[in-house]
């Protein structure tokens, strides 16, 4: 029930019934526990028992490697559907005193930083041991070059596959473990190396592997949100800007995954999954999952003085509030990056596309507002596909009216996912 201590309007109280939300959640938004457990076992075997040992046969990688950080929406608890795509970061540490690395944010490529290495200080013995490779990563201006690092990382990754293939690179590889066979192959897109594995049961799982460097929670300055209140580390990931930039090869993308995972309280996770389902039903591909999560980062921070009561509100009310926030962001053509207000996450989506999204959201919100008291199933009609809506009708105990047909949306633009 929506707590009275939050001054909601009388209109908002129409959203206190969560019965339809919970039916949608249990049927379409909740990951199967058995599938989750099975995939976790496969991931541990493929990554930790097969690939990491093979990669650590490279002496420098073995020196730099610290741990794996499993990331993405699956581990944030905001993914719905079949859990068959996974993200992981290889957390690496350079053999250098990190006090000799300056994090440069004095530029307008928000979400990216430059790493300046002070080479006037003596380098460690481990650096000297691998000087031939490591020195190549540093530019003449003393910045860590992402492209040069990525080329080395690719050689390590391909070397692991070559060892897996008995000294040759092949299209696919069969790995046997405890009498069970896995068939694997890999692709490369940008800095990410994707392992595509077919499990003994015949299901396919895709694992995106990206290298990163980890830093403490020191503040970044230059308008970035202060981090010293968050007892988490942050990282730089070897992912490029989406467009050409003269500093492109020395810009590293910031990643605040651990902070963001900590920010997302359990109560809002089903609502985020519902928002993603709504987005997918409408085929709004330009609205990245990270953009949806960003709406909640802002909302959770804005509500921090009354957060407990906010999180006790009905899931339906939280969903409608998020829809209205998305409508407003599309209307003004701006969604601020949570970690820096000057970065507009919508900057690469066309104005025409955002206008259509805003108008469509206005119609949907109005329709739900007007009908939900008399027809609580309107929520399912708007969130689900036509076939899903018809399929779920018996669970909700009613004979459905025809699902609402929306006009086709524009072709999605290519947008940066931060």
PDB file of N, CA and C in Angstrom, residues 174-249:
ATOM      1  N   UNK A 174      36.063 -28.034 -28.684  1.00  0.00           N
ATOM      2  CA  UNK A 174      35.315 -28.892 -27.778  1.00  0.00           C
ATOM      3  C   UNK A 174      36.123 -29.079 -26.501  1.00  0.00           C
ATOM      4  N   UNK A 175      35.495 -28.741 -25.385  1.00  0.00           N
ATOM      5  CA  UNK A 175      36.132 -28.884 -24.079  1.00  0.00           C
ATOM      6  C   UNK A 175      35.355 -29.928 -23.292  1.00  0.00           C
ATOM      7  N   UNK A 176      36.052 -30.910 -22.782  1.00  0.00           N
ATOM      8  CA  UNK A 176      35.410 -31.957 -21.991  1.00  0.00           C
ATOM      9  C   UNK A 176      35.772 -31.775 -20.524  1.00  0.00           C
ATOM     10  N   UNK A 177      34.748 -31.873 -19.691  1.00  0.00           N
ATOM     11  CA  UNK A 177      34.952 -31.704 -18.257  1.00  0.00           C
ATOM     12  C   UNK A 177      34.014 -32.660 -17.529  1.00  0.00           C
ATOM     13  N   UNK A 178      34.579 -33.537 -16.722  1.00  0.00           N
ATOM     14  CA  UNK A 178      33.797 -34.529 -15.973  1.00  0.00           C
ATOM     15  C   UNK A 178      32.874 -35.329 -16.883  1.00  0.00           C
ATOM     16  N   UNK A 179      33.387 -35.673 -18.058  1.00  0.00           N
ATOM     17  CA  UNK A 179      32.614 -36.488 -18.984  1.00  0.00           C
ATOM     18  C   UNK A 179      31.566 -35.735 -19.774  1.00  0.00           C
ATOM     19  N   UNK A 180      31.540 -34.404 -19.666  1.00  0.00           N
ATOM     20  CA  UNK A 180      30.548 -33.589 -20.374  1.00  0.00           C
ATOM     21  C   UNK A 180      31.271 -32.689 -21.369  1.00  0.00           C
ATOM     22  N   UNK A 181      30.641 -32.464 -22.511  1.00  0.00           N
ATOM     23  CA  UNK A 181      31.288 -31.720 -23.599  1.00  0.00           C
ATOM     24  C   UNK A 181      30.664 -30.343 -23.777  1.00  0.00           C
ATOM     25  N   UNK A 182      31.523 -29.326 -23.890  1.00  0.00           N
ATOM     26  CA  UNK A 182      31.129 -27.964 -24.223  1.00  0.00           C
ATOM     27  C   UNK A 182      31.758 -27.614 -25.569  1.00  0.00           C
ATOM     28  N   UNK A 183      30.968 -27.015 -26.444  1.00  0.00           N
ATOM     29  CA  UNK A 183      31.494 -26.540 -27.721  1.00  0.00           C
ATOM     30  C   UNK A 183      31.596 -25.021 -27.639  1.00  0.00           C
ATOM     31  N   UNK A 184      32.772 -24.474 -27.944  1.00  0.00           N
ATOM     32  CA  UNK A 184      33.006 -23.042 -27.771  1.00  0.00           C
ATOM     33  C   UNK A 184      33.611 -22.420 -29.019  1.00  0.00           C
ATOM     34  N   UNK A 185      33.283 -21.167 -29.223  1.00  0.00           N
ATOM     35  CA  UNK A 185      33.934 -20.340 -30.229  1.00  0.00           C
ATOM     36  C   UNK A 185      33.956 -18.916 -29.690  1.00  0.00           C
ATOM     37  N   UNK A 186      34.631 -18.029 -30.398  1.00  0.00           N
ATOM     38  CA  UNK A 186      34.676 -16.667 -29.884  1.00  0.00           C
ATOM     39  C   UNK A 186      34.605 -15.657 -31.024  1.00  0.00           C
ATOM     40  N   UNK A 187      34.146 -14.465 -30.690  1.00  0.00           N
ATOM     41  CA  UNK A 187      34.122 -13.337 -31.614  1.00  0.00           C
ATOM     42  C   UNK A 187      34.705 -12.134 -30.882  1.00  0.00           C
ATOM     43  N   UNK A 188      35.043 -11.117 -31.652  1.00  0.00           N
ATOM     44  CA  UNK A 188      35.556  -9.878 -31.061  1.00  0.00           C
ATOM     45  C   UNK A 188      34.801  -8.704 -31.640  1.00  0.00           C
ATOM     46  N   UNK A 189      34.312  -7.831 -30.762  1.00  0.00           N
ATOM     47  CA  UNK A 189      33.643  -6.606 -31.176  1.00  0.00           C
ATOM     48  C   UNK A 189      34.168  -5.480 -30.300  1.00  0.00           C
ATOM     49  N   UNK A 190      34.941  -4.566 -30.904  1.00  0.00           N
ATOM     50  CA  UNK A 190      35.571  -3.524 -30.101  1.00  0.00           C
ATOM     51  C   UNK A 190      36.519  -4.162 -29.108  1.00  0.00           C
ATOM     52  N   UNK A 191      36.464  -3.716 -27.841  1.00  0.00           N
ATOM     53  CA  UNK A 191      37.368  -4.289 -26.845  1.00  0.00           C
ATOM     54  C   UNK A 191      36.840  -5.578 -26.227  1.00  0.00           C
ATOM     55  N   UNK A 192      35.583  -5.917 -26.512  1.00  0.00           N
ATOM     56  CA  UNK A 192      34.970  -7.079 -25.875  1.00  0.00           C
ATOM     57  C   UNK A 192      35.280  -8.351 -26.646  1.00  0.00           C
ATOM     58  N   UNK A 193      35.635  -9.376 -25.907  1.00  0.00           N
ATOM     59  CA  UNK A 193      35.817 -10.706 -26.464  1.00  0.00           C
ATOM     60  C   UNK A 193      34.626 -11.537 -26.001  1.00  0.00           C
ATOM     61  N   UNK A 194      33.897 -12.094 -26.943  1.00  0.00           N
ATOM     62  CA  UNK A 194      32.702 -12.844 -26.597  1.00  0.00           C
ATOM     63  C   UNK A 194      32.937 -14.326 -26.809  1.00  0.00           C
ATOM     64  N   UNK A 195      32.795 -15.090 -25.741  1.00  0.00           N
ATOM     65  CA  UNK A 195      32.840 -16.545 -25.828  1.00  0.00           C
ATOM     66  C   UNK A 195      31.413 -17.042 -25.988  1.00  0.00           C
ATOM     67  N   UNK A 196      31.177 -17.791 -27.043  1.00  0.00           N
ATOM     68  CA  UNK A 196      29.862 -18.370 -27.309  1.00  0.00           C
ATOM     69  C   UNK A 196      29.977 -19.862 -27.043  1.00  0.00           C
ATOM     70  N   UNK A 197      29.278 -20.331 -26.026  1.00  0.00           N
ATOM     71  CA  UNK A 197      29.413 -21.722 -25.598  1.00  0.00           C
ATOM     72  C   UNK A 197      28.082 -22.448 -25.711  1.00  0.00           C
ATOM     73  N   UNK A 198      28.136 -23.659 -26.233  1.00  0.00           N
ATOM     74  CA  UNK A 198      26.983 -24.556 -26.225  1.00  0.00           C
ATOM     75  C   UNK A 198      27.194 -25.549 -25.094  1.00  0.00           C
ATOM     76  N   UNK A 199      26.262 -25.571 -24.153  1.00  0.00           N
ATOM     77  CA  UNK A 199      26.404 -26.413 -22.966  1.00  0.00           C
ATOM     78  C   UNK A 199      26.070 -27.865 -23.300  1.00  0.00           C
ATOM     79  N   UNK A 200      26.390 -28.795 -22.398  1.00  0.00           N
ATOM     80  CA  UNK A 200      26.035 -30.197 -22.637  1.00  0.00           C
ATOM     81  C   UNK A 200      24.540 -30.413 -22.833  1.00  0.00           C
ATOM     82  N   UNK A 201      23.712 -29.506 -22.277  1.00  0.00           N
ATOM     83  CA  UNK A 201      22.263 -29.634 -22.455  1.00  0.00           C
ATOM     84  C   UNK A 201      21.788 -29.065 -23.781  1.00  0.00           C
ATOM     85  N   UNK A 202      22.699 -28.394 -24.520  1.00  0.00           N
ATOM     86  CA  UNK A 202      22.349 -27.857 -25.826  1.00  0.00           C
ATOM     87  C   UNK A 202      21.957 -26.399 -25.835  1.00  0.00           C
ATOM     88  N   UNK A 203      21.951 -25.725 -24.678  1.00  0.00           N
ATOM     89  CA  UNK A 203      21.630 -24.300 -24.647  1.00  0.00           C
ATOM     90  C   UNK A 203      22.879 -23.483 -24.951  1.00  0.00           C
ATOM     91  N   UNK A 204      22.673 -22.255 -25.433  1.00  0.00           N
ATOM     92  CA  UNK A 204      23.796 -21.380 -25.779  1.00  0.00           C
ATOM     93  C   UNK A 204      23.895 -20.243 -24.784  1.00  0.00           C
ATOM     94  N   UNK A 205      25.105 -19.955 -24.342  1.00  0.00           N
ATOM     95  CA  UNK A 205      25.338 -18.797 -23.486  1.00  0.00           C
ATOM     96  C   UNK A 205      26.466 -17.967 -24.081  1.00  0.00           C
ATOM     97  N   UNK A 206      26.281 -16.644 -24.049  1.00  0.00           N
ATOM     98  CA  UNK A 206      27.265 -15.700 -24.573  1.00  0.00           C
ATOM     99  C   UNK A 206      27.895 -14.953 -23.403  1.00  0.00           C
ATOM    100  N   UNK A 207      29.217 -14.914 -23.379  1.00  0.00           N
ATOM    101  CA  UNK A 207      29.935 -14.273 -22.280  1.00  0.00           C
ATOM    102  C   UNK A 207      30.829 -13.183 -22.849  1.00  0.00           C
ATOM    103  N   UNK A 208      30.492 -11.920 -22.565  1.00  0.00           N
ATOM    104  CA  UNK A 208      31.321 -10.788 -22.993  1.00  0.00           C
ATOM    105  C   UNK A 208      32.388 -10.517 -21.940  1.00  0.00           C
ATOM    106  N   UNK A 209      33.643 -10.550 -22.373  1.00  0.00           N
ATOM    107  CA  UNK A 209      34.762 -10.344 -21.460  1.00  0.00           C
ATOM    108  C   UNK A 209      35.486  -9.054 -21.826  1.00  0.00           C
ATOM    109  N   UNK A 210      35.609  -8.151 -20.860  1.00  0.00           N
ATOM    110  CA  UNK A 210      36.240  -6.853 -21.104  1.00  0.00           C
ATOM    111  C   UNK A 210      37.279  -6.591 -20.016  1.00  0.00           C
ATOM    112  N   UNK A 211      38.498  -6.190 -20.394  1.00  0.00           N
ATOM    113  CA  UNK A 211      39.516  -5.870 -19.389  1.00  0.00           C
ATOM    114  C   UNK A 211      39.297  -4.482 -18.794  1.00  0.00           C
ATOM    115  N   UNK A 212      39.700  -4.302 -17.542  1.00  0.00           N
ATOM    116  CA  UNK A 212      39.547  -3.001 -16.888  1.00  0.00           C
ATOM    117  C   UNK A 212      40.618  -2.836 -15.821  1.00  0.00           C
ATOM    118  N   UNK A 213      40.798  -1.579 -15.401  1.00  0.00           N
ATOM    119  CA  UNK A 213      41.691  -1.256 -14.293  1.00  0.00           C
ATOM    120  C   UNK A 213      40.856  -0.620 -13.188  1.00  0.00           C
ATOM    121  N   UNK A 214      41.174  -0.957 -11.950  1.00  0.00           N
ATOM    122  CA  UNK A 214      40.372  -0.548 -10.799  1.00  0.00           C
ATOM    123  C   UNK A 214      41.081   0.541 -10.004  1.00  0.00           C
ATOM    124  N   UNK A 215      40.272   1.503  -9.498  1.00  0.00           N
ATOM    125  CA  UNK A 215      40.809   2.601  -8.698  1.00  0.00           C
ATOM    126  C   UNK A 215      39.982   2.750  -7.428  1.00  0.00           C
ATOM    127  N   UNK A 216      40.534   3.472  -6.455  1.00  0.00           N
ATOM    128  CA  UNK A 216      39.809   3.665  -5.207  1.00  0.00           C
ATOM    129  C   UNK A 216      38.699   4.689  -5.399  1.00  0.00           C
ATOM    130  N   UNK A 217      38.055   5.071  -4.291  1.00  0.00           N
ATOM    131  CA  UNK A 217      36.889   5.947  -4.407  1.00  0.00           C
ATOM    132  C   UNK A 217      37.236   7.431  -4.345  1.00  0.00           C
ATOM    133  N   UNK A 218      38.448   7.789  -4.746  1.00  0.00           N
ATOM    134  CA  UNK A 218      38.841   9.203  -4.769  1.00  0.00           C
ATOM    135  C   UNK A 218      37.950   9.984  -5.727  1.00  0.00           C
ATOM    136  N   UNK A 219      37.650  11.223  -5.362  1.00  0.00           N
ATOM    137  CA  UNK A 219      36.790  12.057  -6.200  1.00  0.00           C
ATOM    138  C   UNK A 219      37.471  12.394  -7.519  1.00  0.00           C
ATOM    139  N   UNK A 220      36.657  12.485  -8.576  1.00  0.00           N
ATOM    140  CA  UNK A 220      37.177  12.759  -9.912  1.00  0.00           C
ATOM    141  C   UNK A 220      37.251  14.249 -10.218  1.00  0.00           C
ATOM    142  N   UNK A 221      36.467  15.062  -9.509  1.00  0.00           N
ATOM    143  CA  UNK A 221      36.468  16.493  -9.785  1.00  0.00           C
ATOM    144  C   UNK A 221      35.793  16.830 -11.101  1.00  0.00           C
ATOM    145  N   UNK A 222      35.947  18.078 -11.556  1.00  0.00           N
ATOM    146  CA  UNK A 222      35.419  18.561 -12.839  1.00  0.00           C
ATOM    147  C   UNK A 222      33.932  18.263 -13.014  1.00  0.00           C
ATOM    148  N   UNK A 223      33.165  18.392 -11.935  1.00  0.00           N
ATOM    149  CA  UNK A 223      31.715  18.238 -12.029  1.00  0.00           C
ATOM    150  C   UNK A 223      31.195  16.846 -11.767  1.00  0.00           C
ATOM    151  N   UNK A 224      32.071  15.869 -11.595  1.00  0.00           N
ATOM    152  CA  UNK A 224      31.608  14.504 -11.312  1.00  0.00           C
ATOM    153  C   UNK A 224      31.051  14.418  -9.889  1.00  0.00           C
ATOM    154  N   UNK A 225      30.100  13.530  -9.712  1.00  0.00           N
ATOM    155  CA  UNK A 225      29.522  13.315  -8.394  1.00  0.00           C
ATOM    156  C   UNK A 225      30.617  12.895  -7.417  1.00  0.00           C
ATOM    157  N   UNK A 226      30.539  13.430  -6.204  1.00  0.00           N
ATOM    158  CA  UNK A 226      31.535  13.084  -5.195  1.00  0.00           C
ATOM    159  C   UNK A 226      31.401  11.607  -4.829  1.00  0.00           C
ATOM    160  N   UNK A 227      32.532  10.930  -4.738  1.00  0.00           N
ATOM    161  CA  UNK A 227      32.526   9.485  -4.521  1.00  0.00           C
ATOM    162  C   UNK A 227      32.971   9.074  -3.130  1.00  0.00           C
ATOM    163  N   UNK A 228      33.469  10.038  -2.339  1.00  0.00           N
ATOM    164  CA  UNK A 228      34.020   9.616  -1.056  1.00  0.00           C
ATOM    165  C   UNK A 228      32.948   9.147  -0.079  1.00  0.00           C
ATOM    166  N   UNK A 229      31.684   9.378  -0.409  1.00  0.00           N
ATOM    167  CA  UNK A 229      30.611   8.842   0.420  1.00  0.00           C
ATOM    168  C   UNK A 229      30.238   7.421   0.054  1.00  0.00           C
ATOM    169  N   UNK A 230      30.775   6.931  -1.064  1.00  0.00           N
ATOM    170  CA  UNK A 230      30.502   5.569  -1.519  1.00  0.00           C
ATOM    171  C   UNK A 230      31.729   4.709  -1.234  1.00  0.00           C
ATOM    172  N   UNK A 231      31.589   3.730  -0.390  1.00  0.00           N
ATOM    173  CA  UNK A 231      32.740   2.889  -0.034  1.00  0.00           C
ATOM    174  C   UNK A 231      32.928   1.776  -1.063  1.00  0.00           C
ATOM    175  N   UNK A 232      33.092   2.181  -2.308  1.00  0.00           N
ATOM    176  CA  UNK A 232      33.276   1.241  -3.408  1.00  0.00           C
ATOM    177  C   UNK A 232      34.383   1.763  -4.319  1.00  0.00           C
ATOM    178  N   UNK A 233      34.965   0.848  -5.066  1.00  0.00           N
ATOM    179  CA  UNK A 233      35.939   1.255  -6.073  1.00  0.00           C
ATOM    180  C   UNK A 233      35.219   1.559  -7.383  1.00  0.00           C
ATOM    181  N   UNK A 234      35.919   2.234  -8.293  1.00  0.00           N
ATOM    182  CA  UNK A 234      35.403   2.431  -9.641  1.00  0.00           C
ATOM    183  C   UNK A 234      36.479   1.965 -10.608  1.00  0.00           C
ATOM    184  N   UNK A 235      36.121   1.849 -11.871  1.00  0.00           N
ATOM    185  CA  UNK A 235      37.038   1.265 -12.840  1.00  0.00           C
ATOM    186  C   UNK A 235      37.069   2.087 -14.117  1.00  0.00           C
ATOM    187  N   UNK A 236      38.116   1.854 -14.896  1.00  0.00           N
ATOM    188  CA  UNK A 236      38.136   2.320 -16.278  1.00  0.00           C
ATOM    189  C   UNK A 236      38.166   1.084 -17.166  1.00  0.00           C
ATOM    190  N   UNK A 237      37.361   1.138 -18.215  1.00  0.00           N
ATOM    191  CA  UNK A 237      37.182   0.005 -19.114  1.00  0.00           C
ATOM    192  C   UNK A 237      37.712   0.399 -20.481  1.00  0.00           C
ATOM    193  N   UNK A 238      38.297  -0.553 -21.175  1.00  0.00           N
ATOM    194  CA  UNK A 238      38.915  -0.232 -22.474  1.00  0.00           C
ATOM    195  C   UNK A 238      37.879  -0.207 -23.590  1.00  0.00           C
ATOM    196  N   UNK A 239      36.874   0.667 -23.424  1.00  0.00           N
ATOM    197  CA  UNK A 239      35.847   0.848 -24.452  1.00  0.00           C
ATOM    198  C   UNK A 239      35.982   2.242 -25.052  1.00  0.00           C
ATOM    199  N   UNK A 240      35.870   2.364 -26.372  1.00  0.00           N
ATOM    200  CA  UNK A 240      36.125   3.648 -27.035  1.00  0.00           C
ATOM    201  C   UNK A 240      34.903   4.551 -27.067  1.00  0.00           C
ATOM    202  N   UNK A 241      35.142   5.815 -27.373  1.00  0.00           N
ATOM    203  CA  UNK A 241      34.060   6.733 -27.720  1.00  0.00           C
ATOM    204  C   UNK A 241      33.351   6.218 -28.972  1.00  0.00           C
ATOM    205  N   UNK A 242      32.057   6.523 -29.127  1.00  0.00           N
ATOM    206  CA  UNK A 242      31.336   6.034 -30.309  1.00  0.00           C
ATOM    207  C   UNK A 242      31.731   6.739 -31.595  1.00  0.00           C
ATOM    208  N   UNK A 243      32.265   7.949 -31.486  1.00  0.00           N
ATOM    209  CA  UNK A 243      32.655   8.717 -32.669  1.00  0.00           C
ATOM    210  C   UNK A 243      34.146   9.035 -32.614  1.00  0.00           C
ATOM    211  N   UNK A 244      34.676   9.427 -33.765  1.00  0.00           N
ATOM    212  CA  UNK A 244      36.094   9.789 -33.824  1.00  0.00           C
ATOM    213  C   UNK A 244      36.376  10.967 -32.898  1.00  0.00           C
ATOM    214  N   UNK A 245      37.510  10.888 -32.218  1.00  0.00           N
ATOM    215  CA  UNK A 245      37.982  11.969 -31.360  1.00  0.00           C
ATOM    216  C   UNK A 245      39.499  11.939 -31.392  1.00  0.00           C
ATOM    217  N   UNK A 246      40.122  13.099 -31.487  1.00  0.00           N
ATOM    218  CA  UNK A 246      41.583  13.130 -31.611  1.00  0.00           C
ATOM    219  C   UNK A 246      42.274  12.535 -30.389  1.00  0.00           C
ATOM    220  N   UNK A 247      41.584  12.541 -29.249  1.00  0.00           N
ATOM    221  CA  UNK A 247      42.136  11.918 -28.039  1.00  0.00           C
ATOM    222  C   UNK A 247      41.578  10.514 -27.820  1.00  0.00           C
ATOM    223  N   UNK A 248      40.908   9.980 -28.831  1.00  0.00           N
ATOM    224  CA  UNK A 248      40.144   8.746 -28.663  1.00  0.00           C
ATOM    225  C   UNK A 248      40.917   7.587 -28.078  1.00  0.00           C
ATOM    226  N   UNK A 249      42.174   7.406 -28.495  1.00  0.00           N
ATOM    227  CA  UNK A 249      42.909   6.221 -28.047  1.00  0.00           C
ATOM    228  C   UNK A 249      43.423   6.335 -26.617  1.00  0.00           C
TER     229      UNK A 249
END
